[in-house]
Structures are given as C-alpha cells and as structure tokens.
XYZ file of C-alpha atoms in Angstrom:
391
model
C 60.540 -175.281 158.624
C 58.682 -177.707 160.325
C 55.314 -176.921 161.577
C 55.215 -176.677 165.484
C 52.455 -179.107 165.999
C 54.787 -181.629 164.478
C 56.353 -181.726 168.107
C 53.322 -182.550 169.655
C 52.443 -186.212 170.313
C 50.298 -188.142 167.182
C 47.192 -187.304 168.943
C 47.898 -183.710 169.324
C 48.715 -183.002 166.129
C 45.817 -184.701 165.039
C 43.703 -182.597 167.167
C 44.960 -179.447 165.431
C 44.895 -180.594 161.643
C 40.740 -181.438 162.975
C 40.641 -177.526 163.702
C 41.839 -176.573 160.706
C 39.575 -178.688 158.901
C 36.556 -177.310 161.034
C 37.771 -174.081 160.120
C 37.857 -174.348 156.249
C 34.769 -176.779 156.118
C 32.694 -174.967 158.460
C 33.584 -171.495 158.847
C 34.756 -170.247 156.140
C 31.647 -170.880 154.036
C 30.345 -168.826 156.778
C 32.681 -165.917 156.884
C 32.088 -165.799 153.117
C 28.367 -164.266 153.818
C 28.997 -161.635 155.893
C 29.119 -158.392 153.876
C 32.598 -157.235 152.676
C 32.805 -154.028 154.990
C 31.369 -155.424 158.074
C 33.886 -155.606 161.003
C 31.682 -156.580 163.514
C 30.345 -160.482 163.685
C 26.566 -160.645 164.719
C 25.989 -162.026 168.417
C 23.874 -165.303 167.029
C 26.945 -166.031 164.860
C 29.238 -165.641 167.563
C 27.154 -168.044 169.872
C 26.203 -170.849 166.658
C 30.460 -170.438 166.413
C 31.171 -171.240 169.748
C 28.523 -174.114 170.679
C 29.732 -175.868 167.477
C 33.350 -175.763 168.384
C 32.329 -176.858 172.100
C 30.779 -179.975 170.666
C 33.869 -180.527 168.375
C 35.871 -180.146 171.532
C 37.971 -177.359 170.135
C 36.374 -174.406 172.231
C 37.884 -174.367 176.128
C 39.628 -177.670 175.045
C 42.056 -177.177 177.968
C 39.474 -177.292 180.642
C 38.295 -180.943 182.533
C 35.648 -183.409 180.766
C 33.897 -183.429 183.634
C 32.956 -179.507 182.687
C 32.519 -179.862 178.977
C 36.248 -179.844 177.933
C 38.673 -182.325 176.439
C 41.889 -182.122 178.587
C 43.907 -180.824 176.619
C 47.803 -179.430 177.469
C 48.195 -175.861 177.164
C 50.697 -176.405 174.412
C 47.539 -177.843 172.207
C 45.582 -174.495 173.144
C 48.402 -172.381 171.955
C 48.666 -174.298 168.442
C 44.904 -173.981 168.355
C 45.130 -170.422 168.585
C 47.682 -170.022 166.257
C 46.367 -172.093 163.580
C 42.720 -169.480 164.113
C 45.132 -166.661 163.438
C 46.770 -168.590 160.579
C 43.511 -169.311 158.562
C 42.760 -165.746 158.134
C 38.826 -166.476 158.402
C 37.070 -163.540 160.631
C 35.176 -166.684 162.687
C 37.441 -168.635 164.126
C 38.734 -166.608 166.855
C 35.171 -167.257 168.272
C 35.549 -171.171 168.156
C 38.048 -170.527 170.940
C 38.231 -169.460 174.648
C 40.357 -166.216 174.440
C 40.091 -163.259 176.767
C 35.995 -163.701 177.042
C 36.506 -167.276 178.233
C 36.697 -169.364 181.222
C 40.038 -168.893 182.540
C 40.455 -167.227 186.052
C 37.301 -169.488 187.431
C 38.500 -172.295 186.998
C 41.986 -171.951 188.737
C 40.496 -169.624 191.122
C 36.857 -170.455 191.768
C 34.701 -172.122 194.419
C 33.056 -175.243 193.502
C 29.611 -173.383 193.804
C 30.838 -171.081 191.000
C 32.465 -173.275 188.562
C 29.018 -175.142 188.747
C 27.246 -171.768 188.110
C 29.183 -169.828 186.177
C 32.262 -171.975 184.650
C 30.108 -174.793 182.980
C 27.996 -172.524 180.793
C 31.054 -170.692 179.779
C 33.332 -173.433 178.780
C 30.258 -175.071 176.854
C 29.908 -171.988 175.040
C 26.616 -170.949 176.306
C 27.494 -167.616 177.492
C 30.911 -165.518 177.354
C 32.399 -162.797 179.938
C 33.844 -159.871 179.989
C 37.071 -158.684 182.714
C 36.373 -154.918 184.040
C 40.089 -154.228 185.178
C 40.447 -151.058 183.486
C 39.445 -147.822 184.445
C 39.815 -144.465 183.019
C 43.232 -143.069 185.452
C 44.119 -146.863 185.672
C 45.228 -148.538 182.605
C 48.549 -150.078 182.400
C 48.911 -148.986 186.024
C 45.804 -151.396 186.525
C 46.150 -151.671 190.358
C 45.559 -147.752 191.189
C 41.763 -148.404 191.521
C 39.061 -146.229 192.499
C 36.258 -148.718 191.971
C 35.865 -149.660 195.554
C 33.690 -152.554 197.400
C 32.640 -152.353 200.827
C 31.472 -154.541 202.908
C 28.674 -154.271 204.739
C 27.802 -157.585 207.115
C 27.841 -160.039 204.933
C 27.670 -158.385 201.310
C 29.813 -156.620 199.440
C 28.617 -152.807 198.025
C 30.327 -152.093 194.640
C 30.448 -148.621 193.191
C 32.757 -147.449 190.618
C 33.375 -146.886 186.649
C 35.173 -149.351 184.668
C 36.732 -148.932 180.759
C 37.673 -150.496 177.454
C 36.036 -153.431 178.320
C 35.612 -156.016 175.619
C 32.812 -157.988 175.087
C 30.550 -156.479 177.168
C 27.359 -156.277 175.233
C 27.683 -160.002 174.495
C 28.849 -161.240 178.173
C 26.656 -163.163 180.397
C 28.611 -162.328 183.470
C 31.449 -159.756 184.359
C 34.724 -159.957 186.426
C 35.237 -157.172 188.102
C 38.338 -156.088 190.200
C 37.667 -153.719 193.013
C 39.525 -152.255 195.670
C 38.993 -153.552 199.008
C 41.645 -151.914 200.800
C 42.705 -148.551 199.952
C 46.087 -148.386 201.632
C 47.398 -144.951 202.002
C 46.131 -143.401 199.230
C 49.571 -142.539 197.558
C 50.529 -145.826 195.698
C 48.644 -148.818 194.491
C 45.666 -150.121 196.282
C 46.931 -152.497 199.114
C 44.197 -154.786 198.354
C 42.151 -155.805 195.541
C 39.582 -158.564 195.190
C 37.944 -159.799 192.202
C 33.776 -160.434 191.799
C 31.888 -162.305 189.288
C 28.684 -160.615 188.773
C 25.595 -161.389 186.104
C 25.374 -158.736 183.295
C 21.524 -158.432 184.626
C 23.021 -157.750 188.679
C 21.101 -154.024 189.301
C 23.093 -151.514 189.615
C 25.233 -152.676 186.900
C 24.846 -151.227 183.616
C 26.953 -150.569 180.139
C 27.978 -147.241 179.408
C 29.805 -145.202 176.922
C 30.587 -147.257 173.478
C 33.947 -146.897 172.110
C 34.511 -147.849 168.549
C 37.666 -149.399 167.655
C 40.120 -149.373 164.683
C 39.092 -152.805 163.953
C 35.060 -152.125 164.227
C 35.218 -154.254 167.347
C 33.736 -151.922 170.224
C 34.701 -151.508 173.681
C 32.671 -150.299 176.578
C 31.932 -148.787 179.922
C 30.948 -150.745 183.157
C 29.117 -148.882 185.628
C 28.269 -150.073 189.260
C 26.118 -148.048 191.334
C 25.157 -149.547 194.722
C 26.098 -153.504 192.996
C 25.267 -155.399 196.647
C 26.417 -158.807 196.474
C 26.426 -161.431 198.606
C 29.749 -163.324 199.602
C 29.300 -165.878 196.912
C 30.548 -163.362 194.434
C 34.002 -163.020 195.693
C 35.995 -165.200 193.455
C 37.905 -167.760 195.522
C 35.272 -167.178 198.242
C 36.941 -165.508 201.411
C 40.400 -166.618 200.730
C 39.955 -164.606 197.341
C 39.091 -161.658 199.314
C 42.232 -159.084 198.264
C 43.713 -161.659 196.204
C 42.722 -160.448 193.196
C 46.485 -159.254 192.116
C 47.631 -162.638 191.990
C 44.440 -163.788 190.242
C 45.086 -161.217 187.571
C 48.737 -161.742 187.022
C 47.984 -165.606 186.894
C 45.401 -164.772 184.305
C 47.048 -162.262 182.154
C 50.092 -165.055 181.512
C 48.243 -167.438 180.190
C 46.375 -164.912 178.337
C 49.543 -163.369 176.897
C 50.428 -166.605 175.716
C 47.120 -167.165 173.828
C 47.768 -163.640 172.135
C 51.062 -164.374 171.154
C 49.835 -167.554 169.459
C 47.318 -165.980 167.192
C 49.563 -163.108 166.562
C 52.128 -165.711 165.548
C 49.239 -167.028 163.162
C 48.367 -163.163 161.726
C 51.880 -163.026 160.606
C 52.169 -166.206 159.050
C 48.980 -165.421 157.207
C 50.049 -162.095 155.983
C 53.435 -163.421 154.770
C 51.493 -166.320 152.850
C 49.630 -163.193 151.591
C 52.772 -161.115 150.669
C 54.573 -164.116 148.851
C 51.667 -164.843 146.807
C 51.226 -161.528 145.285
C 55.328 -160.924 144.982
C 54.917 -163.949 142.857
C 52.104 -162.905 140.809
C 52.514 -159.287 140.648
C 54.694 -157.865 137.500
C 56.265 -154.714 137.292
C 59.058 -153.216 134.726
C 59.120 -156.458 133.046
C 59.721 -158.661 135.958
C 57.976 -160.285 139.174
C 58.393 -158.416 141.993
C 59.559 -161.037 144.015
C 62.634 -160.892 141.779
C 63.584 -157.377 143.216
C 65.707 -157.501 146.424
C 63.956 -155.083 148.350
C 60.709 -157.214 148.176
C 62.723 -160.140 149.107
C 64.037 -158.126 152.053
C 60.508 -157.292 153.710
C 59.624 -161.137 153.127
C 62.276 -162.697 154.291
C 62.983 -160.570 157.455
C 59.493 -161.456 158.292
C 59.473 -165.106 157.561
C 62.985 -165.090 160.412
C 61.075 -163.321 162.872
C 57.947 -165.254 162.487
C 59.826 -168.688 163.010
C 61.656 -167.465 165.717
C 58.356 -165.876 167.468
C 56.861 -169.388 167.077
C 59.430 -171.298 168.842
C 59.674 -168.960 171.746
C 55.552 -169.444 172.325
C 55.716 -172.845 172.155
C 58.528 -173.246 174.708
C 56.757 -170.932 176.733
C 53.293 -172.553 176.571
C 55.662 -176.059 177.326
C 56.797 -174.750 180.537
C 52.789 -174.024 181.452
C 52.196 -177.767 181.189
C 55.135 -178.191 183.375
C 54.216 -176.298 185.826
C 57.132 -173.830 185.623
C 55.329 -170.794 183.910
C 56.387 -167.158 184.788
C 55.124 -163.676 183.796
C 58.448 -162.969 182.536
C 58.188 -165.805 180.412
C 54.765 -164.662 179.081
C 55.940 -161.222 178.462
C 58.595 -162.482 176.223
C 56.607 -164.148 174.123
C 53.738 -161.766 173.852
C 56.232 -158.655 173.518
C 58.205 -160.485 170.422
C 54.842 -162.260 168.842
C 52.601 -159.136 168.860
C 55.614 -156.697 167.484
C 56.011 -159.443 165.017
C 52.545 -159.398 163.692
C 52.401 -155.634 163.307
C 55.428 -155.502 161.239
C 54.642 -158.564 159.043
C 51.273 -156.855 158.201
C 52.777 -153.455 157.615
C 55.794 -155.436 155.202
C 53.001 -157.159 153.326
C 50.730 -154.684 152.528
C 53.678 -152.377 151.729
C 54.750 -155.155 149.390
C 50.940 -154.723 147.871
C 50.989 -151.053 147.944
C 47.619 -149.238 147.327
C 45.921 -152.452 146.607
C 46.356 -153.997 149.891
C 45.607 -150.486 151.156
C 41.923 -150.214 150.379
C 39.129 -151.016 152.102
C 37.797 -154.583 151.480
C 41.226 -156.134 151.033
C 42.253 -158.630 153.595
C 45.602 -157.049 154.588
C 43.550 -153.473 155.592
C 41.455 -155.020 157.884
C 44.618 -156.992 159.246
C 46.118 -153.762 159.535
C 43.616 -152.104 161.712
C 43.093 -155.482 163.618
C 46.337 -156.663 164.611
C 47.258 -153.104 166.049
C 45.575 -153.492 169.099
C 48.049 -156.974 169.622
C 50.705 -154.568 170.933
C 48.223 -153.186 173.568
C 45.754 -155.891 174.993
C 46.743 -157.836 177.603
C 49.220 -155.349 178.803
C 50.820 -152.872 176.143
C 54.180 -153.570 174.832
C 55.838 -151.411 177.630
C 54.338 -153.094 180.305
C 56.178 -156.122 178.951
C 59.097 -154.723 178.480
C 58.496 -153.332 182.393
C 58.151 -157.380 183.590
C 60.881 -158.335 181.439
C 63.472 -155.981 183.283
C 62.110 -156.733 186.539
C 62.771 -160.065 186.048
C 66.460 -159.056 184.924
C 66.854 -157.105 188.089
C 66.866 -153.747 186.571
C 64.368 -152.331 188.534
C-alpha cells in the first residue's frame, strides 16, 4: 500500500525521507552503543539528540522559523512521529518534540513566556514536564487538590502531583492548580496553568516510580511555591482557563501518540513477517501455516486503517477543524492496534521474542503505556460517546 507520506507535496515527502535518513545514519549507530539491558537513555545523549535534530530542522518542526522551528504543517509532524516509531530505534523519539516538548506555550503563552521559555524548548536546549495528575485525580484530572491562592499580585501553590514523566530532565514544569474550588462536590470550578522553573523554591521532586519499560515517573511536591503573575500561562486571561488549554494540548498530543503507535505497530509487523519467512517448524517455514498468517494479516489490516485515520485527523488540524473526539478516535485506535500488533508478533516468535534483550520483549513493555498516557482508552471512549450524544 502507498506510504502515507505520498499524499504530501514533494517537499514534505523529502522532509520525512530526510528524517528517516538521519535516524539510520546518526541515531542507529549511537543506539547500538547502549548496553542491551539499558532501558533508560542517558541525559547527555537525550540532549545531544534533541539539539542535533533541532539543528537539522526536525525537532519542534511545526513551530515558526523565528522561534527555531521549520513551519511544518501538523500533518508532516505526525508523519515524522510515525517514522520514528517505525524505525525501531530507541533514540528516534527523542529527536522529536513529544510530551516533553513546547506545545501549549506557543498557542497560549504571553510574548514574554514565549521568549523566556519556548525558544529554549524549540531549540532542544531544555525540555518540560506536565504536572496535571494527582494521587486521587488521574483520568478525572480536574478534581484537583493542588491549589493556587492569590495573595496580592502573587500566587502561592501547594499540593502534590504524581506520575509526572520527564521530571528529572525537565527545565520547566507546567503545573495545573485549582484557583476556584467551587462547592467541593464536583470538579474544580476553575483551574489555572503555571509555568515554573524546576529550581523554583518550594518545588521539588518526590517519589520515583519505575515504569514497565524502565522509563521512570515522578512526584512533584509544591510547598508554598510563590510566583508572580508572569508565571500564569496566558497572563490574566489564563486564570481559570486551564481546562481549555489542557484539552487543546491533549488533542494534538493524542495524535502524536497515535502516529508513534502506528509506527511501532508497523515495526512489530515487519519483525514478525521476517521471522515467519525464515523460521522453520515441522519441515516448513512457519509463515506457510494459516494460524501464523492470521496473526500477521490481521495486524496488517488494522495498521493500514489506523494510519489513514490518524492522517485524516492530522489534516483536520491543518485545516483548523480539529476536535477532541477525532483525536480520541485516532489515539484509541492506534494505541490498541499497536498493543495487539506487538502481542501477535511476539506470539509468532514464541519464546525467542519473550526473552530479555529481544526487540519485541522491550516493545511489549514499552507499548503498553500507550493505552494509558494522554488519557486511557476508557477516557477516549467517553469522549467519543459524548460526541455521539450518548452521555
């Protein structure tokens, strides 16, 4: 089937091909030097990959040229993330701005926030983390207990965030706090997003959680963190507007995850097909057996459909007609497809794919998080159901 990149004009196709060449030429050799049992990429290597990719115009490529981006359409960004997942290179995701990249600040930040915080992010000089989830507010993210109280011109933040990715490497944190608690019976009546340097007094990293794939998550503890009005994303207009900001950010983030998942699924399928062509059992290559074909053909059909859905949703972003339900459809479909694709390919491999150090063993642990991050599959179904008028 024709690659999704073929629908782009030639300049954008060339961009995707150039990124794939960069991954093969520069990142694959670097990844090969990592220990086979290493699940975590060293901080200095992450930084190098980001800066190198930014210099080549890939990292945060959809941002304006004056900020260090390349003015790419979002469709091209989605295809780059697809290519990163398809490459099978553990370093490729760090070459593109995902959940640790710029996102909400461009669309909602003040000019001063853009200059101070966004430019270093676009250049890959630093990364960010998003502190939204709390111990008792995960999928129901806006039942917040972290508060921001206005005292004169300043704000004082107190609370505890959990399952924050990239906290140990981030230069800044985007923190969502309740600024209007309402009646206490439901979600907070108003929430505000703040941008905080990680060395802000009163802000510290708490407990470390080891994830299945080896990538850790963290607590962020806020104890009397005092900031001025310049920390409110969007300035005074941003007070109480964090819900809309989060929805906007999550929609694009979900499409990025969907694209990466589609690439991972393709990579897993390729590994499975290659193995089925070579592995012999009972006097025949196992790819000739119908039950093996069933695994691989089912994956092929699901992956092709998911790729087209994600690409269609990305086009809507470029047309200015994006919607939360479209992003939810793409993310739900792609993440569930990727989990099944890796599972089926591992099943085709048998014990060979299960042992530590095999690419599928790592992918099996890595891809499982994709049905959870940026909203669980169940949350995506709720969003889709609401768009259908079912609740």
